[in-house]
PDB file of C-alpha atoms in Angstrom:
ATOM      1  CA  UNK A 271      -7.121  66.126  72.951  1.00  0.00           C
ATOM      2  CA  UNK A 272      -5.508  69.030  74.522  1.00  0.00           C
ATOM      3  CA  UNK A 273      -2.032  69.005  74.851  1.00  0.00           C
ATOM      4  CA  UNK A 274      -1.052  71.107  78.482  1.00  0.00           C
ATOM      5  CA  UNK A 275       2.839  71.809  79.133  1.00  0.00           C
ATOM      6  CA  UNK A 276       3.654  71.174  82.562  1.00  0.00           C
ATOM      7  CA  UNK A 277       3.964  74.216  85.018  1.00  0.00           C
ATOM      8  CA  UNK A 278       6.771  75.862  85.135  1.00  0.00           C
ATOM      9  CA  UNK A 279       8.208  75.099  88.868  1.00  0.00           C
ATOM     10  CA  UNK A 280       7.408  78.179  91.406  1.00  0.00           C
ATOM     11  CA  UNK A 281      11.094  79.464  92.358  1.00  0.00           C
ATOM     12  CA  UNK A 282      12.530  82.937  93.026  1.00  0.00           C
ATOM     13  CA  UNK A 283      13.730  85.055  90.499  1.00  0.00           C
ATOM     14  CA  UNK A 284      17.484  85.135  91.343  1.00  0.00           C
ATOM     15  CA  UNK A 285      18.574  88.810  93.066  1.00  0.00           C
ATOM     16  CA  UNK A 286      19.822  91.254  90.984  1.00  0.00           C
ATOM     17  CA  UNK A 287      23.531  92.213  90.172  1.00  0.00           C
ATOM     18  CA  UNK A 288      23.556  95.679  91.158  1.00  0.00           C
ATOM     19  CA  UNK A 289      26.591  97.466  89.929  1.00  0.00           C
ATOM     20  CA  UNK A 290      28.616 100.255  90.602  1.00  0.00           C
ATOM     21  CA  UNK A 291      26.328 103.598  90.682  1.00  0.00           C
ATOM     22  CA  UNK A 292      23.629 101.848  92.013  1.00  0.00           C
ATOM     23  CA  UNK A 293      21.451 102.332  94.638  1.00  0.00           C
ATOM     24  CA  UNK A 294      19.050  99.535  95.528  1.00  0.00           C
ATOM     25  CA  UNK A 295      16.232  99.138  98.132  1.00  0.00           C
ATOM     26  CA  UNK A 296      17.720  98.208 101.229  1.00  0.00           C
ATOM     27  CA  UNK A 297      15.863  94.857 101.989  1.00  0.00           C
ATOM     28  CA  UNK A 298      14.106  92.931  99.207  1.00  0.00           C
ATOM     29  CA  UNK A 299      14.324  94.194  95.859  1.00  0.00           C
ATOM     30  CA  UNK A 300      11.398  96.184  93.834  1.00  0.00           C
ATOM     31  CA  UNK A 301       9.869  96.642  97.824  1.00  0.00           C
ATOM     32  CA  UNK A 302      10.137  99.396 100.245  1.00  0.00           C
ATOM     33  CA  UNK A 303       9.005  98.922 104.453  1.00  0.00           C
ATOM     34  CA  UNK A 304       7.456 101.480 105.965  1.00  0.00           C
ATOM     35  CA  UNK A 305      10.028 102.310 107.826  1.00  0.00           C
ATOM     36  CA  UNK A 306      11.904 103.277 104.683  1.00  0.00           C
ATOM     37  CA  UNK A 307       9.234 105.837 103.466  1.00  0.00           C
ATOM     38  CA  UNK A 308       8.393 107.208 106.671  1.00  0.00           C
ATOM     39  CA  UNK A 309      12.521 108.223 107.591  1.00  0.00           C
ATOM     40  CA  UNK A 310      12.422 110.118 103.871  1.00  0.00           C
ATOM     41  CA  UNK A 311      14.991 107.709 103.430  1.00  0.00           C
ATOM     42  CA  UNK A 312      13.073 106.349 100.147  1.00  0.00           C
ATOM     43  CA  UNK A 313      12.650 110.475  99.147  1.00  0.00           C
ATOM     44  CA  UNK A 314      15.321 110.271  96.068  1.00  0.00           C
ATOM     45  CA  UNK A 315      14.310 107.102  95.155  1.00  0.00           C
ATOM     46  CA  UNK A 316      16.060 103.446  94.324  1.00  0.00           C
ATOM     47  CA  UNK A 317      17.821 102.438  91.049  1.00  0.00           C
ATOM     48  CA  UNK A 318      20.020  99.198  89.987  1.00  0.00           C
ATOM     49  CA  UNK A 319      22.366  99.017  86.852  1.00  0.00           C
ATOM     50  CA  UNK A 320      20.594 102.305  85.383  1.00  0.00           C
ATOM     51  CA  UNK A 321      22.213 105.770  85.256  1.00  0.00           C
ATOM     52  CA  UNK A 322      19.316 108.493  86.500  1.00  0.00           C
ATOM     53  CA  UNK A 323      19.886 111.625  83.440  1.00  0.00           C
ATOM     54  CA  UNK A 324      17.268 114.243  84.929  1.00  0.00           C
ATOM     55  CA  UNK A 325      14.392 114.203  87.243  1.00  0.00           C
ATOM     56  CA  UNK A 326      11.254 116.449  87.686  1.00  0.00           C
ATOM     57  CA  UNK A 327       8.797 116.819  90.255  1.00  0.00           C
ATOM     58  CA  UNK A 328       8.500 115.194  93.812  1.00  0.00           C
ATOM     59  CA  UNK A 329       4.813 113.266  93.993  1.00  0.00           C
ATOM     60  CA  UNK A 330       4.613 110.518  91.981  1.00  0.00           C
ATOM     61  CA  UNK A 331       1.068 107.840  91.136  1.00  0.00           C
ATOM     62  CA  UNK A 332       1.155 104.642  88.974  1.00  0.00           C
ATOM     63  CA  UNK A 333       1.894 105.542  85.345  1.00  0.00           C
ATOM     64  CA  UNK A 334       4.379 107.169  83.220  1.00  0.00           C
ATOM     65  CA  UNK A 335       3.697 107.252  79.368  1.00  0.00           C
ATOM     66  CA  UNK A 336       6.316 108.685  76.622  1.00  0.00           C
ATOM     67  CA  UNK A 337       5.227 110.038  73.029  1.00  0.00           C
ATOM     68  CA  UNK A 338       6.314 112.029  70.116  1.00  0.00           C
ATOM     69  CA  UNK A 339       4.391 113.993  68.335  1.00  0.00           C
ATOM     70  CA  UNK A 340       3.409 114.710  64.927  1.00  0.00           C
ATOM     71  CA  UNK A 341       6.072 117.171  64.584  1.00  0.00           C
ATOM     72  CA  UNK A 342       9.419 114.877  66.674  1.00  0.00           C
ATOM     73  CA  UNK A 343       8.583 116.648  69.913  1.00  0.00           C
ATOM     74  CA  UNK A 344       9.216 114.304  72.902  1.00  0.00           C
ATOM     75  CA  UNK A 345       7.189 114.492  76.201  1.00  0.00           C
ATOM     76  CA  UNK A 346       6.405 112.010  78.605  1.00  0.00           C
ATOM     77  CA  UNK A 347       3.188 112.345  81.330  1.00  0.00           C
ATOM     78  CA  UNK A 348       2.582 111.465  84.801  1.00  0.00           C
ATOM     79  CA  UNK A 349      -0.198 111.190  87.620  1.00  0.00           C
ATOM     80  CA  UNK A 350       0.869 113.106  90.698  1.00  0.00           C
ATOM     81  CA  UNK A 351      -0.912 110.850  93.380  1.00  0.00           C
ATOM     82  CA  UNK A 352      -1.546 107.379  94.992  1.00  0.00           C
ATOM     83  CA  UNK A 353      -5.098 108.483  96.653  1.00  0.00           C
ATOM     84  CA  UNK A 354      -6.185 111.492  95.652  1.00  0.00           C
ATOM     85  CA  UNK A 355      -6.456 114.162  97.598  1.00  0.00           C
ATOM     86  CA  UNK A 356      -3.352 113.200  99.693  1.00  0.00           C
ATOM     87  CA  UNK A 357      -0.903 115.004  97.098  1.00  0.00           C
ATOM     88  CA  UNK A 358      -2.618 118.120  97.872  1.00  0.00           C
ATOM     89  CA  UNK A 359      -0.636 118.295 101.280  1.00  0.00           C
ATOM     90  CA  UNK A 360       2.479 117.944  99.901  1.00  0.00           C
ATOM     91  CA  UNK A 361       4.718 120.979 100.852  1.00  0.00           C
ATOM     92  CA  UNK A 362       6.487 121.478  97.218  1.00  0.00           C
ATOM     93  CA  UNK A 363       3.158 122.686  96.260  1.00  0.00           C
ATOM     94  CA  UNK A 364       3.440 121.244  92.887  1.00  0.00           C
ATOM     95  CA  UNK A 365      -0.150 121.665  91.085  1.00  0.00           C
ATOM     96  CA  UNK A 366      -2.313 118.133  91.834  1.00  0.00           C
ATOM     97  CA  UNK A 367      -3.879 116.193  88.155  1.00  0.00           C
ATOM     98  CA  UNK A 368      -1.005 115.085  85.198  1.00  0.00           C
ATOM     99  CA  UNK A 369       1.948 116.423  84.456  1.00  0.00           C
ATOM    100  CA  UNK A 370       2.982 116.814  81.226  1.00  0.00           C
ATOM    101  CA  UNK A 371       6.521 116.874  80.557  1.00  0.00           C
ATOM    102  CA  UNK A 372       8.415 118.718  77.731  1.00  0.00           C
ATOM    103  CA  UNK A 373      11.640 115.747  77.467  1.00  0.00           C
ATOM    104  CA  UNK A 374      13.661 117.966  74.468  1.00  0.00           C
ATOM    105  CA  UNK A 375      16.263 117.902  77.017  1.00  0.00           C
ATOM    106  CA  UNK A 376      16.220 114.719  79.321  1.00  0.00           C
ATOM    107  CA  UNK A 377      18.482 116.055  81.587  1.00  0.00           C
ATOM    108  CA  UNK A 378      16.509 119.033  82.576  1.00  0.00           C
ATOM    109  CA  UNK A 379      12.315 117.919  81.959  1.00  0.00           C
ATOM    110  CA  UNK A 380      10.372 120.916  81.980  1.00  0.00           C
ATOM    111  CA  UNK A 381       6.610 121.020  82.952  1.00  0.00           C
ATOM    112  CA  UNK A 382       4.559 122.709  80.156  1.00  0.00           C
ATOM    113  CA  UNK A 383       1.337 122.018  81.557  1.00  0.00           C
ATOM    114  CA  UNK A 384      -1.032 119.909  84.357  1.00  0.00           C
ATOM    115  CA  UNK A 385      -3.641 118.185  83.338  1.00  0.00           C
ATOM    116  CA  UNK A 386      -6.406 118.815  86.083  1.00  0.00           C
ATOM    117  CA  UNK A 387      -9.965 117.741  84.220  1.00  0.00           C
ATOM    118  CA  UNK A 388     -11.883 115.483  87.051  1.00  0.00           C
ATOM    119  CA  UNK A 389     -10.190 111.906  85.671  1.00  0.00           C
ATOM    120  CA  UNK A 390      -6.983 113.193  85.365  1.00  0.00           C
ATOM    121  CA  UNK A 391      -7.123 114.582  89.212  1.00  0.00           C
ATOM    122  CA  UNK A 392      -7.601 110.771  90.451  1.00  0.00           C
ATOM    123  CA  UNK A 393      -7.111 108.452  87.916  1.00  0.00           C
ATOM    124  CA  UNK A 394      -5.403 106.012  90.216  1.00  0.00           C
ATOM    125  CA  UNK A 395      -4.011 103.195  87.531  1.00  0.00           C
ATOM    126  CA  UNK A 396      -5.766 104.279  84.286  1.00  0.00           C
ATOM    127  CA  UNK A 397      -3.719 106.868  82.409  1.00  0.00           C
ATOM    128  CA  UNK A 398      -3.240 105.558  78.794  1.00  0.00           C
ATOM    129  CA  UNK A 399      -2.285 106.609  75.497  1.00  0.00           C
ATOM    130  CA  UNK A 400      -3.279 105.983  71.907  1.00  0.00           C
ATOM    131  CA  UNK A 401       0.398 106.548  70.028  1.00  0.00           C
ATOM    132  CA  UNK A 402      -1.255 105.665  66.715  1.00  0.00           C
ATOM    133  CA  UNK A 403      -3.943 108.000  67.107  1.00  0.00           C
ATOM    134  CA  UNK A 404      -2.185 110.771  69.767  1.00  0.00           C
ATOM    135  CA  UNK A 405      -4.906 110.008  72.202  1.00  0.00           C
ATOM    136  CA  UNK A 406      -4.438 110.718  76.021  1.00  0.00           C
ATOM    137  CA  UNK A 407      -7.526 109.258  78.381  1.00  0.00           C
ATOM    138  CA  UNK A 408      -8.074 108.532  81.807  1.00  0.00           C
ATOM    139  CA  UNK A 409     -11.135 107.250  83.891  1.00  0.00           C
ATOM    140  CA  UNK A 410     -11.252 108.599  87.191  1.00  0.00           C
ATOM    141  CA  UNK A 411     -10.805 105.589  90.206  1.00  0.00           C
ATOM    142  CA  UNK A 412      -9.364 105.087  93.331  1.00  0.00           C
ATOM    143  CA  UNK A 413      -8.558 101.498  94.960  1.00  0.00           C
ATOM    144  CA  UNK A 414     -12.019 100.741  94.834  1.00  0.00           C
ATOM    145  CA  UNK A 415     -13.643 102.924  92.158  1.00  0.00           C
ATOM    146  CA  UNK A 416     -15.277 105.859  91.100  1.00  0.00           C
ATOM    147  CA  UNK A 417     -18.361 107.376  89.067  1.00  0.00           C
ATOM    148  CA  UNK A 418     -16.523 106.724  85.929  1.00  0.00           C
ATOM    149  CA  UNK A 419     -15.784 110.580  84.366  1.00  0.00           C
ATOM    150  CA  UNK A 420     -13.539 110.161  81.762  1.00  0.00           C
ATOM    151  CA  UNK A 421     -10.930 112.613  80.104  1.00  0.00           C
ATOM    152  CA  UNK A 422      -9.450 112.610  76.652  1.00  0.00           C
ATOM    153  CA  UNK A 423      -6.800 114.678  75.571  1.00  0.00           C
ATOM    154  CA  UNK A 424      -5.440 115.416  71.382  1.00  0.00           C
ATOM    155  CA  UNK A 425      -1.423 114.938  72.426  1.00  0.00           C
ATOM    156  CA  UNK A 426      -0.662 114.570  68.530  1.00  0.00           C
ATOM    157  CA  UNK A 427      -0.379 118.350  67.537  1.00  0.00           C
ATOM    158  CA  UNK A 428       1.561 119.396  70.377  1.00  0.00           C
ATOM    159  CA  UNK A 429       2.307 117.080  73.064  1.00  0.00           C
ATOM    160  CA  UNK A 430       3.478 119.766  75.472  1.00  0.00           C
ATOM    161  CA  UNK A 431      -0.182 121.334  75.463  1.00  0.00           C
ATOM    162  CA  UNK A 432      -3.096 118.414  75.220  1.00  0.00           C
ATOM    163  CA  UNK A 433      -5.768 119.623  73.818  1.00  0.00           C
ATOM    164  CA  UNK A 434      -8.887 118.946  76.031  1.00  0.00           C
ATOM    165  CA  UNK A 435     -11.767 117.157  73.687  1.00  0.00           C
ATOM    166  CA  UNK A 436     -14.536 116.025  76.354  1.00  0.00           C
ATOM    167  CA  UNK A 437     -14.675 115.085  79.975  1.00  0.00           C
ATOM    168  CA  UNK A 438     -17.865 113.163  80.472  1.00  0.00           C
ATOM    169  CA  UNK A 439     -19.432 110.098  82.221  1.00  0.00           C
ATOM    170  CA  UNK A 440     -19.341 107.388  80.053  1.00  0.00           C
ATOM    171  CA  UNK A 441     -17.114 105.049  81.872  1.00  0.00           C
ATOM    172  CA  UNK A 442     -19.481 103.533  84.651  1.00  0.00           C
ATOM    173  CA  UNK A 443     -17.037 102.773  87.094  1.00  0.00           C
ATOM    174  CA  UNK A 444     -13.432 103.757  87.290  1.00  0.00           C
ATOM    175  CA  UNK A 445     -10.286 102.217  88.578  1.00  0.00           C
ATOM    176  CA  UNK A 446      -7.452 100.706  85.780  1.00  0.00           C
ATOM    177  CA  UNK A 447      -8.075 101.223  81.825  1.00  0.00           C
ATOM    178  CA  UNK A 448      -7.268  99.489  78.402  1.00  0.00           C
ATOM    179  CA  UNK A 449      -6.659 100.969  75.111  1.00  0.00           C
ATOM    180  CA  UNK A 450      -7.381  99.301  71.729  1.00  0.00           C
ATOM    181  CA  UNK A 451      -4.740  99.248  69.378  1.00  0.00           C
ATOM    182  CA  UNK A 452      -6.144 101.527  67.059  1.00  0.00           C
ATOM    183  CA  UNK A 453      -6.800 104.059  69.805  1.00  0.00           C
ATOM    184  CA  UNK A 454     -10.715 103.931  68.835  1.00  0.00           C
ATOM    185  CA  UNK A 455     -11.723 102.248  72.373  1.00  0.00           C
ATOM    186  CA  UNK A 456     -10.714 103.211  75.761  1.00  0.00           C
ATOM    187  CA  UNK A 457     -11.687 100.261  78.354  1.00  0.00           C
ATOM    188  CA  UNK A 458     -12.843 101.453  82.012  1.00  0.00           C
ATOM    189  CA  UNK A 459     -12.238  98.751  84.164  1.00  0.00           C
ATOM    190  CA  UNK A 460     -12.755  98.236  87.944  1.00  0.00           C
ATOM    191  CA  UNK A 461     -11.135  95.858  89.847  1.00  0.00           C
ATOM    192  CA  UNK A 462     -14.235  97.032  92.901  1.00  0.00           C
ATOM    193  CA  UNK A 463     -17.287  95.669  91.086  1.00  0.00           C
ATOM    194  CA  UNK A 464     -15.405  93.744  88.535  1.00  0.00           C
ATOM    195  CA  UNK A 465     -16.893  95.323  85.351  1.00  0.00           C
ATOM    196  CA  UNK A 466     -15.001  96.638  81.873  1.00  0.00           C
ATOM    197  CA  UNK A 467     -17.166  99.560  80.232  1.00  0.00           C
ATOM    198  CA  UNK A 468     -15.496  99.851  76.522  1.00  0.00           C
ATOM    199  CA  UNK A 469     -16.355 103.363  75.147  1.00  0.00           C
ATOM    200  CA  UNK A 470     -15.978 104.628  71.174  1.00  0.00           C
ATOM    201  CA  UNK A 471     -13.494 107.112  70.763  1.00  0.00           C
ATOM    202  CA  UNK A 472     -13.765 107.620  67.498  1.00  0.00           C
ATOM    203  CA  UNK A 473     -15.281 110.932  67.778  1.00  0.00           C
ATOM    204  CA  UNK A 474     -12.905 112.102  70.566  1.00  0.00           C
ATOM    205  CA  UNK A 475     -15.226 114.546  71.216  1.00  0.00           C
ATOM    206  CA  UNK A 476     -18.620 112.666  71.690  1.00  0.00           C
ATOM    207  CA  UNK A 477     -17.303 109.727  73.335  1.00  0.00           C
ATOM    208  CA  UNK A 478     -20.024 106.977  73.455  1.00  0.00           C
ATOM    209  CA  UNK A 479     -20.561 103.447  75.969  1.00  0.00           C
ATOM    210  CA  UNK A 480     -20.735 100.671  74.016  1.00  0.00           C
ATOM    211  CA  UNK A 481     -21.665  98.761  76.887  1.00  0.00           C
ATOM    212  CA  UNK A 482     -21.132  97.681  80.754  1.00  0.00           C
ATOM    213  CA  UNK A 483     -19.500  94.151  81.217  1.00  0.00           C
TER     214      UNK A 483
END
Protein backbone atom coordinates (compact mmCIF):
# COMPACT_ATOMS: atom_id res chain seq x y z
CA UNK A 1 0.00 0.00 0.00
CA UNK A 2 0.70 3.58 -0.46
CA UNK A 3 1.26 5.53 2.38
CA UNK A 4 -0.28 9.47 1.58
CA UNK A 5 0.51 12.28 4.33
CA UNK A 6 -2.39 14.28 4.92
CA UNK A 7 -2.64 17.80 3.20
CA UNK A 8 -1.17 20.34 4.60
CA UNK A 9 -4.24 22.76 5.74
CA UNK A 10 -4.80 25.78 3.07
CA UNK A 11 -3.98 29.03 5.29
CA UNK A 12 -2.29 32.35 4.48
CA UNK A 13 1.19 32.84 4.62
CA UNK A 14 1.45 35.29 7.57
CA UNK A 15 2.33 39.18 6.23
CA UNK A 16 5.63 40.16 6.17
CA UNK A 17 7.70 42.19 8.81
CA UNK A 18 8.79 44.97 6.80
CA UNK A 19 11.48 46.94 8.47
CA UNK A 20 12.94 50.13 8.53
CA UNK A 21 14.14 51.13 4.79
CA UNK A 22 11.47 49.42 3.36
CA UNK A 23 9.10 50.14 0.97
CA UNK A 24 6.28 47.66 0.41
CA UNK A 25 3.29 47.48 -2.02
CA UNK A 26 0.66 49.45 -0.66
CA UNK A 27 -2.22 46.82 -0.45
CA UNK A 28 -1.45 43.08 -0.49
CA UNK A 29 1.98 42.05 -0.59
CA UNK A 30 3.98 40.64 -3.85
CA UNK A 31 0.65 42.47 -5.86
CA UNK A 32 0.27 45.76 -7.45
CA UNK A 33 -3.65 47.33 -8.65
CA UNK A 34 -3.85 49.04 -11.53
CA UNK A 35 -4.28 51.96 -10.09
CA UNK A 36 -0.77 51.70 -8.68
CA UNK A 37 0.95 51.26 -12.15
CA UNK A 38 -1.08 53.56 -13.99
CA UNK A 39 -0.28 56.84 -11.26
CA UNK A 40 3.72 55.83 -11.92
CA UNK A 41 3.39 55.36 -8.42
CA UNK A 42 4.83 51.61 -8.85
CA UNK A 43 7.77 53.43 -11.34
CA UNK A 44 10.78 52.88 -8.64
CA UNK A 45 9.55 49.82 -7.62
CA UNK A 46 8.65 47.91 -4.06
CA UNK A 47 11.17 46.27 -1.64
CA UNK A 48 10.79 44.72 2.09
CA UNK A 49 13.78 43.98 4.51
CA UNK A 50 16.32 44.31 1.42
CA UNK A 51 18.69 47.26 0.87
CA UNK A 52 18.47 48.23 -3.18
CA UNK A 53 22.77 48.73 -4.05
CA UNK A 54 22.37 49.92 -7.84
CA UNK A 55 19.79 49.77 -10.48
CA UNK A 56 19.90 49.85 -14.36
CA UNK A 57 17.44 50.32 -16.91
CA UNK A 58 13.62 51.21 -16.70
CA UNK A 59 11.54 48.21 -18.71
CA UNK A 60 11.62 45.20 -17.11
CA UNK A 61 9.99 41.20 -18.46
CA UNK A 62 10.02 37.96 -16.36
CA UNK A 63 13.60 36.80 -15.79
CA UNK A 64 16.79 37.86 -14.37
CA UNK A 65 19.77 35.33 -14.50
CA UNK A 66 23.39 35.98 -12.79
CA UNK A 67 26.75 34.20 -13.99
CA UNK A 68 30.44 34.32 -13.82
CA UNK A 69 32.48 33.55 -16.27
CA UNK A 70 35.37 31.53 -17.05
CA UNK A 71 37.62 34.25 -16.17
CA UNK A 72 35.50 35.71 -12.40
CA UNK A 73 33.66 38.29 -14.47
CA UNK A 74 30.13 38.86 -13.03
CA UNK A 75 27.09 39.86 -15.21
CA UNK A 76 23.62 39.29 -14.79
CA UNK A 77 20.84 39.44 -17.97
CA UNK A 78 17.42 40.59 -18.42
CA UNK A 79 14.33 40.63 -20.91
CA UNK A 80 13.16 44.18 -21.47
CA UNK A 81 9.34 43.40 -22.03
CA UNK A 82 6.01 41.81 -20.84
CA UNK A 83 4.42 41.66 -24.59
CA UNK A 84 6.59 42.44 -27.02
CA UNK A 85 6.41 45.12 -28.95
CA UNK A 86 4.95 47.31 -26.12
CA UNK A 87 8.61 48.20 -24.77
CA UNK A 88 9.27 49.75 -28.00
CA UNK A 89 7.10 52.85 -26.88
CA UNK A 90 8.77 53.42 -23.94
CA UNK A 91 10.19 57.04 -23.88
CA UNK A 92 13.81 56.15 -22.25
CA UNK A 93 14.43 54.66 -25.54
CA UNK A 94 16.43 51.93 -24.10
CA UNK A 95 17.25 49.31 -27.07
CA UNK A 96 14.20 46.41 -27.00
CA UNK A 97 15.73 42.24 -26.77
CA UNK A 98 18.20 41.29 -23.42
CA UNK A 99 20.24 43.21 -21.63
CA UNK A 100 23.30 42.11 -20.59
CA UNK A 101 24.72 43.56 -17.62
CA UNK A 102 28.45 44.06 -16.72
CA UNK A 103 27.83 43.67 -12.39
CA UNK A 104 31.93 44.36 -11.57
CA UNK A 105 30.47 47.13 -9.70
CA UNK A 106 26.88 46.43 -8.27
CA UNK A 107 26.33 49.75 -7.42
CA UNK A 108 26.68 51.20 -10.81
CA UNK A 109 25.56 48.00 -13.58
CA UNK A 110 26.70 48.92 -16.84
CA UNK A 111 25.07 47.63 -20.12
CA UNK A 112 27.74 46.03 -22.40
CA UNK A 113 25.46 44.76 -24.85
CA UNK A 114 21.49 43.84 -25.99
CA UNK A 115 20.75 40.83 -27.07
CA UNK A 116 18.21 41.41 -30.04
CA UNK A 117 18.27 37.83 -32.16
CA UNK A 118 14.31 37.06 -32.85
CA UNK A 119 13.88 34.86 -29.31
CA UNK A 120 15.60 37.13 -27.33
CA UNK A 121 13.23 40.18 -28.69
CA UNK A 122 10.05 38.24 -27.14
CA UNK A 123 10.94 35.54 -25.15
CA UNK A 124 8.18 36.20 -22.68
CA UNK A 125 9.15 33.57 -19.65
CA UNK A 126 11.92 31.47 -21.29
CA UNK A 127 15.33 33.07 -20.79
CA UNK A 128 17.64 30.38 -19.23
CA UNK A 129 21.10 29.62 -18.61
CA UNK A 130 23.41 26.63 -18.64
CA UNK A 131 26.11 27.78 -15.68
CA UNK A 132 27.90 24.45 -16.15
CA UNK A 133 28.20 24.78 -19.70
CA UNK A 134 27.99 28.98 -20.10
CA UNK A 135 24.96 28.53 -22.23
CA UNK A 136 22.39 31.43 -22.71
CA UNK A 137 18.95 30.30 -24.75
CA UNK A 138 15.67 31.55 -25.23
CA UNK A 139 12.56 30.39 -27.31
CA UNK A 140 10.61 33.10 -28.56
CA UNK A 141 6.66 33.17 -26.91
CA UNK A 142 4.22 35.40 -25.83
CA UNK A 143 1.15 34.49 -23.39
CA UNK A 144 0.01 32.17 -25.81
CA UNK A 145 2.96 31.17 -28.02
CA UNK A 146 5.01 31.58 -30.86
CA UNK A 147 6.72 29.79 -33.99
CA UNK A 148 9.34 28.49 -31.72
CA UNK A 149 12.86 30.40 -33.04
CA UNK A 150 15.27 29.77 -30.63
CA UNK A 151 18.57 31.70 -29.62
CA UNK A 152 21.70 30.44 -27.97
CA UNK A 153 24.33 32.48 -26.79
CA UNK A 154 28.43 31.21 -25.55
CA UNK A 155 28.30 33.56 -22.10
CA UNK A 156 31.41 31.45 -20.78
CA UNK A 157 34.33 33.42 -22.51
CA UNK A 158 33.08 36.72 -21.83
CA UNK A 159 29.85 37.19 -20.28
CA UNK A 160 29.65 40.89 -21.09
CA UNK A 161 29.63 40.01 -24.97
CA UNK A 162 27.53 36.53 -25.74
CA UNK A 163 28.67 35.12 -28.44
CA UNK A 164 25.77 34.39 -30.91
CA UNK A 165 25.99 30.42 -32.02
CA UNK A 166 22.57 29.84 -34.01
CA UNK A 167 19.11 31.28 -34.06
CA UNK A 168 16.90 28.72 -35.70
CA UNK A 169 13.45 26.99 -35.52
CA UNK A 170 13.74 24.06 -33.68
CA UNK A 171 11.55 24.77 -30.78
CA UNK A 172 7.92 24.21 -32.25
CA UNK A 173 6.13 26.40 -30.11
CA UNK A 174 7.37 28.98 -27.70
CA UNK A 175 6.26 30.35 -24.42
CA UNK A 176 8.37 29.21 -20.90
CA UNK A 177 11.69 26.93 -21.21
CA UNK A 178 13.69 24.25 -19.16
CA UNK A 179 17.29 23.59 -19.07
CA UNK A 180 18.93 20.20 -18.32
CA UNK A 181 21.43 20.15 -15.82
CA UNK A 182 24.20 19.53 -17.95
CA UNK A 183 23.20 22.39 -20.22
CA UNK A 184 22.97 19.75 -23.27
CA UNK A 185 18.97 20.23 -23.61
CA UNK A 186 17.01 23.32 -23.73
CA UNK A 187 13.09 22.46 -23.23
CA UNK A 188 10.51 24.75 -25.29
CA UNK A 189 7.46 24.59 -23.58
CA UNK A 190 4.01 26.20 -24.19
CA UNK A 191 1.58 26.62 -21.78
CA UNK A 192 -0.98 27.56 -25.36
CA UNK A 193 -1.00 24.08 -26.91
CA UNK A 194 0.46 22.34 -23.98
CA UNK A 195 3.52 20.73 -25.68
CA UNK A 196 7.49 20.51 -24.41
CA UNK A 197 9.87 20.31 -27.60
CA UNK A 198 13.42 19.19 -25.92
CA UNK A 199 16.23 20.18 -28.39
CA UNK A 200 20.20 18.87 -28.28
CA UNK A 201 22.48 21.47 -27.55
CA UNK A 202 25.31 19.76 -27.65
CA UNK A 203 26.52 21.25 -30.76
CA UNK A 204 25.49 24.82 -29.79
CA UNK A 205 25.73 25.57 -33.13
CA UNK A 206 23.51 22.92 -34.95
CA UNK A 207 20.91 22.68 -32.45
CA UNK A 208 18.66 19.62 -33.20
CA UNK A 209 14.60 18.57 -32.01
CA UNK A 210 14.62 15.58 -30.39
CA UNK A 211 11.05 15.56 -30.46
CA UNK A 212 7.48 17.40 -29.91
CA UNK A 213 5.58 16.26 -26.67
Amino acid sequence: PVQRNAEPPIEAVPRAQCGPGSKPEPGMQGRLSAEDVASGAAEDGYWCNVTRVGQAGSTGGFKTLRYVDEAGRECAYYDTTLLFPTNTFNLSLAPTGVAVLDMSDPAKPVRTTTLVTPAMQTPHESVNISVQRGLLAAVAGNPAFLPGQVDVYDISGDCRNPVLKTTAPVGFIGHESGMAPDGRTFYATSIGTGQTTPVDLTDPMVPKTLGVY
